[in-house]
């Protein structure tokens, strides 16, 4: 797919009229099922932080569509993951969201089949085993689990032992942030009445920013122009060397971070370069479930879960290190309230987008030049779902 036609080599914009995905892709049970099977059950999906499973025998459930995955910290320190399903008659092994196993066995609550932390069947509760029963063939169904810089991902299709891949943007963008050492602060969770792809469509453009995010647009002046970055403007070359925020994408003059008043509330991360600090926001995206943003004094992650054709769960988490954590509740609130406001605005506009998609004559939408990243996202979806 050519998004940068040769006649305008460096402008990001789309030059030809393109259609969005068909409306049905956002509405029907069939399309939802297809998304689960072709995307959510085949890619690395963000689950939690490694520190959420710090202790040996700590466990946690994560859900993807109608699949439940049991994550476990083995006594040897490794992470393991299994389908939350007993090999006897399929009962869920765990129902609590998280906890710690009392002993070294995973015991099914139904008839007490017991499994080692490796998932091997150790014993059944029957007096004798029937002829032909192979204990070794009745271990828990494994799920690939891997860690990327303190964030844990699972993959229902990858081979156990595989590494997290498939980032949508360069993970080195956050190389200078101490992601492994982060400690979780406040958490924002919301169910949005929209298809999961509506959320990503909205994430992938800033045409909506001036109208939907007045506060953010004041903080990040290029967003106030409806653009995500310098080369989104067809006339960008006229300002190619201009570092003024409305052209460069930096925060407004005097602002240091995404917060209510633009000031950093804790100390800045020690390892950042001038460029990192000036960028204001540095994103790493991992479709379909996750993005993480580095600011000078904190990191924010956003995680998605599809709950139905028109229902999506959104979880945002704020992270600090001990050095950067704001010292007062008021300072912390200044950071979290700002991010929550932006998320609330996005959630509300996504619901509005979803409602209008069901209009019978609306078969598909039309993309404008600034929506080149949506075109790329839709190509990504279609390459998987056909
Ligand atoms: S279903 Fe698990 S022991 Fe019977
Ligand atoms: Fe937005």
Coordinates of C-alpha atoms and ligand atoms in Angstrom, one line a residue:
X1 CA 0.0 0.0 0.0
X2 CA 1.5 3.4 -1.0
X3 CA 0.6 6.1 1.6
X4 CA 3.4 8.4 0.5
X5 CA 2.9 9.0 -3.3
X6 CA 6.2 9.9 -5.1
X7 CA 4.9 13.3 -6.2
X8 CA 4.8 14.4 -2.5
X9 CA 7.5 12.2 -1.0
X10 CA 7.3 13.3 2.6
X11 CA 3.7 14.4 3.2
X12 CA 1.9 11.8 5.3
X13 CA -1.5 12.5 4.0
X14 CA -3.7 10.3 1.8
X15 CA -4.0 11.7 -1.7
X16 CA -6.9 9.5 -2.9
X17 CA -10.3 9.0 -1.5
X18 CA -10.6 5.9 0.5
X19 CA -13.4 4.1 2.2
X20 CA -13.3 2.9 5.8
X21 CA -14.1 -0.6 6.7
X22 CA -17.7 -1.5 5.9
X23 CA -20.1 -0.6 8.7
X24 CA -20.9 -4.2 9.2
X25 CA -17.4 -4.8 10.5
X26 CA -18.3 -2.6 13.5
X27 CA -21.8 -4.0 14.1
X28 CA -22.4 -7.7 13.4
X29 CA -21.9 -10.7 15.6
X30 CA -20.2 -12.4 12.7
X31 CA -17.6 -9.7 12.2
X32 CA -17.0 -9.6 16.0
X33 CA -16.5 -13.4 16.0
X34 CA -14.1 -13.0 13.0
X35 CA -12.1 -10.3 14.8
X36 CA -11.8 -12.6 17.8
X37 CA -10.7 -15.6 15.8
X38 CA -8.4 -13.8 13.3
X39 CA -7.0 -11.1 15.5
X40 CA -7.5 -11.4 19.3
X41 CA -6.8 -15.1 19.4
X42 CA -3.8 -14.8 17.2
X43 CA -1.8 -11.8 18.5
X44 CA 0.1 -10.9 21.6
X45 CA -2.4 -9.3 24.0
X46 CA -1.4 -7.2 26.9
X47 CA -2.4 -8.9 30.2
X48 CA -0.8 -7.2 33.2
X49 CA 2.4 -6.1 34.8
X50 CA 5.1 -8.7 35.8
X51 CA 4.9 -7.1 39.3
X52 CA 1.3 -8.2 39.5
X53 CA 2.6 -11.7 39.8
X54 CA 5.6 -11.0 42.0
X55 CA 5.4 -13.8 44.5
X56 CA 5.9 -17.5 43.7
X57 CA 2.5 -19.2 43.1
X58 CA 0.8 -15.8 42.5
X59 CA -1.9 -16.2 39.9
X60 CA -4.2 -13.9 37.9
X61 CA -6.9 -14.4 35.3
X62 CA -7.1 -12.4 32.1
X63 CA -9.9 -12.6 29.6
X64 CA -9.8 -12.2 25.8
X65 CA -13.2 -12.5 24.2
X66 CA -14.7 -15.7 25.6
X67 CA -11.3 -17.1 26.5
X68 CA -10.0 -17.1 30.1
X69 CA -6.3 -17.4 30.7
X70 CA -4.7 -18.4 34.0
X71 CA -1.3 -16.6 34.5
X72 CA 1.0 -18.0 37.2
X73 CA 4.3 -17.2 38.7
X74 CA 6.2 -20.5 38.9
X75 CA 8.4 -21.2 41.9
X76 CA 11.4 -21.1 39.7
X77 CA 10.5 -17.4 38.9
X78 CA 9.2 -18.0 35.4
X79 CA 5.8 -17.0 34.2
X80 CA 3.4 -19.6 32.9
X81 CA 0.0 -19.4 31.4
X82 CA -2.8 -22.0 30.7
X83 CA -6.3 -22.0 29.5
X84 CA -8.4 -21.7 32.6
X85 CA -10.0 -25.1 31.9
X86 CA -9.6 -28.5 33.6
X87 CA -8.7 -31.4 31.4
X88 CA -11.3 -33.6 33.1
X89 CA -14.6 -32.0 32.1
X90 CA -13.6 -28.5 31.4
X91 CA -14.4 -26.7 34.7
X92 CA -12.8 -23.3 35.3
X93 CA -9.8 -23.9 37.5
X94 CA -9.9 -20.4 39.1
X95 CA -12.7 -17.9 39.6
X96 CA -10.9 -15.3 41.6
X97 CA -9.4 -12.5 39.6
X98 CA -6.1 -13.0 41.4
X99 CA -4.6 -14.6 44.4
X100 CA -1.9 -17.0 45.5
X101 CA -2.0 -20.8 45.4
X102 CA -1.9 -22.3 48.9
X103 CA 0.4 -25.1 47.7
X104 CA 2.3 -26.3 44.7
X105 CA -0.7 -27.7 42.9
X106 CA -3.5 -26.2 40.9
X107 CA -6.6 -28.0 42.1
X108 CA -9.8 -28.1 40.1
X109 CA -12.8 -27.0 42.3
X110 CA -15.0 -29.6 40.7
X111 CA -13.5 -33.1 41.2
X112 CA -10.1 -32.1 42.4
X113 CA -7.9 -33.1 39.5
X114 CA -4.5 -31.6 40.5
X115 CA -1.9 -30.1 38.3
X116 CA 1.7 -29.1 38.9
X117 CA 2.7 -25.5 38.2
X118 CA 4.1 -26.7 34.9
X119 CA 0.5 -27.8 34.0
X120 CA 1.2 -31.6 34.3
X121 CA -1.6 -33.7 35.7
X122 CA -0.4 -35.0 39.0
X123 CA -3.5 -36.8 40.3
X124 CA -7.2 -37.4 39.7
X125 CA -9.7 -38.2 42.5
X126 CA -10.7 -41.6 41.0
X127 CA -9.9 -44.8 42.9
X128 CA -8.3 -46.3 39.8
X129 CA -7.5 -45.1 36.3
X130 CA -9.3 -46.6 33.4
X131 CA -7.4 -48.7 30.8
X132 CA -5.7 -46.6 28.2
X133 CA -5.8 -43.3 30.3
X134 CA -2.6 -41.5 29.6
X135 CA -1.9 -39.0 32.4
X136 CA 0.9 -37.3 30.4
X137 CA -1.7 -36.5 27.7
X138 CA -4.0 -34.6 30.2
X139 CA -1.8 -31.7 31.2
X140 CA -3.3 -28.2 31.1
X141 CA -3.5 -26.5 27.7
X142 CA -0.5 -24.1 27.7
X143 CA -0.7 -20.5 26.5
X144 CA 2.3 -18.5 25.3
X145 CA 3.3 -15.8 27.8
X146 CA 6.1 -13.3 27.5
X147 CA 7.3 -10.1 29.0
X148 CA 8.2 -6.8 27.3
X149 CA 9.9 -4.4 29.7
X150 CA 7.7 -5.3 32.7
X151 CA 4.5 -5.6 30.7
X152 CA 3.1 -9.2 30.4
X153 CA 1.5 -10.4 27.1
X154 CA -0.2 -13.6 26.3
X155 CA -0.8 -15.2 22.9
X156 CA -3.3 -18.0 22.2
X157 CA -1.6 -19.0 19.0
X158 CA 2.1 -18.6 19.5
X159 CA 4.3 -21.5 20.6
X160 CA 5.3 -21.3 24.3
X161 CA 8.6 -19.6 24.7
X162 CA 8.0 -17.2 21.8
X163 CA 8.9 -13.5 22.3
X164 CA 6.4 -10.5 22.1
X165 CA 6.5 -9.2 18.5
X166 CA 4.2 -7.3 16.2
X167 CA 4.6 -3.7 17.6
X168 CA 2.8 -1.2 15.5
X169 CA 5.4 1.5 16.3
X170 CA 9.0 1.3 17.2
X171 CA 9.3 0.1 20.8
X172 CA 12.7 1.9 21.0
X173 CA 10.7 5.1 21.3
X174 CA 10.6 4.4 25.0
X175 CA 14.1 3.0 25.3
X176 CA 15.1 5.8 27.8
X177 CA 12.1 5.3 30.1
X178 CA 12.7 2.9 33.0
X179 CA 9.6 0.8 32.1
X180 CA 10.8 -2.3 34.0
X181 CA 11.0 -0.3 37.3
X182 CA 7.6 1.4 37.1
X183 CA 5.1 1.2 40.0
X184 CA 1.4 1.5 39.3
X185 CA -0.5 4.5 40.5
X186 CA -4.1 5.2 39.8
X187 CA -6.2 3.1 37.4
X188 CA -9.1 4.3 35.1
X189 CA -11.5 1.7 33.8
X190 CA -14.5 2.2 31.6
X191 CA -16.8 0.2 29.4
X192 CA -17.5 2.0 26.2
X193 CA -20.5 1.3 24.0
X194 CA -18.5 0.9 20.8
X195 CA -16.7 -1.7 18.7
X196 CA -13.0 -2.0 19.6
X197 CA -12.0 -0.8 16.1
X198 CA -13.9 2.5 16.7
X199 CA -11.5 3.2 19.5
X200 CA -8.5 2.6 17.3
X201 CA -9.9 4.6 14.5
X202 CA -10.2 7.5 16.9
X203 CA -6.8 6.9 18.3
X204 CA -5.3 7.1 14.8
X205 CA -6.3 10.6 13.9
X206 CA -6.4 14.0 15.5
X207 CA -8.9 15.7 13.2
X208 CA -11.2 15.4 16.1
X209 CA -8.9 17.0 18.6
X210 CA -9.8 20.7 18.2
X211 CA -13.5 19.9 18.7
X212 CA -13.4 17.0 21.2
X213 CA -10.3 17.9 23.2
X214 CA -10.1 21.6 23.8
X215 CA -7.8 21.3 26.8
X216 CA -5.4 18.8 25.1
X217 CA -5.4 21.0 22.0
X218 CA -4.3 24.0 24.1
X219 CA -1.5 21.9 25.6
X220 CA -0.3 20.3 22.3
X221 CA -0.8 23.0 19.8
X222 CA -0.3 20.8 16.7
X223 CA -3.3 18.8 17.9
X224 CA -5.2 22.0 17.9
X225 CA -4.6 22.2 14.2
X226 CA -6.1 18.7 13.8
X227 CA -2.7 17.1 13.0
X228 CA -0.7 14.5 14.8
X229 CA 2.7 15.5 13.6
X230 CA 4.7 17.9 11.4
X231 CA 4.4 16.0 8.1
X232 CA 0.6 15.7 8.3
X233 CA 0.3 19.3 7.0
X234 CA 0.5 19.4 3.1
X235 CA 2.4 22.6 3.4
X236 CA 4.8 21.3 6.1
X237 CA 7.9 22.0 4.2
X238 CA 7.4 25.7 4.6
X239 CA 7.9 25.2 8.4
X240 CA 10.3 22.2 8.2
X241 CA 12.8 23.7 10.6
X242 CA 10.4 25.7 12.7
X243 CA 10.4 24.3 16.3
X244 CA 7.4 26.3 17.3
X245 CA 4.9 23.9 19.0
X246 CA 2.2 24.2 16.4
X247 CA 4.7 22.9 13.8
X248 CA 7.0 20.6 15.8
X249 CA 4.4 18.8 17.9
X250 CA 6.0 19.9 21.2
X251 CA 4.0 21.0 24.2
X252 CA 3.0 24.6 24.4
X253 CA 5.6 27.0 25.6
X254 CA 6.2 26.6 29.3
X255 CA 4.5 23.2 29.6
X256 CA 6.5 20.1 30.7
X257 CA 4.0 17.3 30.7
X258 CA 0.4 16.2 30.2
X259 CA -1.2 17.6 33.4
X260 CA -4.0 20.0 34.3
X261 CA -1.7 23.0 34.3
X262 CA 1.1 21.6 32.1
X263 CA 3.7 21.5 34.9
X264 CA 5.5 18.3 35.9
X265 CA 4.4 17.2 39.4
X266 CA 7.2 14.8 40.1
X267 CA 10.8 14.8 39.1
X268 CA 11.6 13.9 35.5
X269 CA 12.9 10.5 34.7
X270 CA 16.7 10.6 34.9
X271 CA 17.7 8.9 31.6
X272 CA 15.7 11.1 29.1
X273 CA 17.5 13.1 26.4
X274 CA 16.6 16.7 25.5
X275 CA 14.7 15.3 22.6
X276 CA 12.7 12.9 24.8
X277 CA 11.8 15.8 27.1
X278 CA 10.9 18.2 24.4
X279 CA 8.7 15.6 22.6
X280 CA 6.1 16.0 25.3
X281 CA 4.6 12.5 24.5
X282 CA 6.3 9.4 23.1
X283 CA 4.0 6.5 22.0
X284 CA 4.5 2.8 21.6
X285 CA 1.5 1.0 20.1
X286 CA 0.8 -2.8 20.1
X287 CA -2.3 -3.7 18.2
X288 CA -4.9 -4.8 19.0
X289 CA -4.8 -4.3 22.8
X290 CA -2.3 -1.8 24.0
X291 CA -0.5 1.5 23.9
X292 CA 1.9 3.1 26.3
X293 CA 2.9 6.8 26.4
X294 CA 6.1 8.2 28.0
X295 CA 5.9 11.7 29.5
X296 CA 8.8 13.4 31.3
X297 CA 7.6 12.4 34.8
X298 CA 5.2 9.5 34.3
X299 CA 4.1 6.7 32.0
X300 CA 0.5 5.9 31.0
X301 CA -0.7 2.7 29.5
X302 CA -4.0 2.0 27.9
X303 CA -5.3 -1.5 27.4
X304 CA -8.4 -2.7 25.5
X305 CA -10.6 -5.7 25.7
X306 CA -13.5 -6.4 23.3
X307 CA -16.6 -7.4 25.2
X308 CA -19.0 -7.6 22.3
X309 CA -19.7 -6.2 18.8
X310 CA -20.4 -2.8 20.4
X311 CA -18.8 -3.0 23.8
X312 CA -15.2 -2.4 24.7
X313 CA -13.4 -2.2 28.1
X314 CA -10.8 0.5 28.4
X315 CA -8.2 0.4 31.2
X316 CA -5.7 3.2 31.7
X317 CA -2.9 3.0 34.3
X318 CA -0.5 5.7 35.4
X319 CA 3.0 4.6 36.4
X320 CA 5.8 6.3 38.3
X321 CA 9.0 5.4 39.8
X322 CA 9.7 6.2 43.4
X323 CA 11.7 9.2 42.3
X324 CA 9.0 10.7 40.0
X325 CA 5.9 10.0 42.0
X326 CA 4.1 13.2 42.9
X327 CA 4.4 13.9 46.6
X328 CA 0.9 15.1 47.3
X329 CA -2.6 13.8 46.4
X330 CA -3.4 17.1 44.8
X331 CA -0.3 16.9 42.5
X332 CA -1.2 13.3 41.5
X333 CA -4.8 14.4 40.8
X334 CA -3.5 17.2 38.5
X335 CA -1.9 14.5 36.3
X336 CA -4.6 11.8 36.5
X337 CA -7.6 14.2 36.1
X338 CA -6.1 15.5 32.9
X339 CA -5.6 12.1 31.3
X340 CA -9.0 10.9 32.5
X341 CA -10.7 14.0 31.0
X342 CA -9.1 13.2 27.6
X343 CA -10.1 9.5 27.9
X344 CA -13.7 10.5 28.9
X345 CA -13.8 12.7 25.8
X346 CA -12.6 10.0 23.5
X347 CA -15.0 7.4 25.1
X348 CA -17.9 9.7 24.6
X349 CA -17.1 10.5 21.0
X350 CA -16.5 6.8 20.2
X351 CA -20.0 6.0 21.5
X352 CA -21.4 8.8 19.3
X353 CA -19.5 7.3 16.3
X354 CA -20.8 3.8 17.0
X355 CA -24.5 5.0 17.2
X356 CA -24.4 6.6 13.8
X357 CA -22.8 3.6 12.2
X358 CA -26.1 1.6 12.4
X359 CA -27.9 4.0 10.0
X360 CA -29.1 1.7 7.2
X361 CA -27.7 3.8 4.3
X362 CA -24.3 4.1 6.0
X363 CA -22.4 1.3 4.3
X364 CA -18.9 2.7 4.9
X365 CA -17.3 6.0 5.8
X366 CA -14.8 8.1 3.8
X367 CA -11.2 8.9 4.9
X368 CA -9.7 12.4 4.6
X369 CA -6.0 13.0 4.0
X370 CA -5.2 13.4 7.8
X371 CA -6.6 9.9 8.4
X372 CA -3.7 8.0 6.8
X373 CA -3.1 6.0 9.9
X374 CA -6.7 4.8 9.9
X375 CA -6.1 3.6 6.3
X376 CA -3.0 1.7 7.6
X377 CA -5.0 0.3 10.6
X378 CA -7.8 -0.9 8.3
X379 CA -5.3 -2.5 5.9
X380 CA -3.9 -4.3 9.0
X381 CA -7.4 -5.5 10.0
X382 CA -8.3 -6.7 6.5
X383 CA -5.0 -8.5 6.0
X384 CA -6.0 -10.6 9.0
X385 CA -9.8 -11.0 8.6
X386 CA -9.9 -11.0 4.8
Ligands
LIG1 S1 -13.8 -30.8 35.8 FE1 -12.0 -30.6 36.9 S2 -11.8 -32.3 38.1 FE2 -13.7 -32.6 37.1
LIG2 FE1 -8.9 11.8 21.0

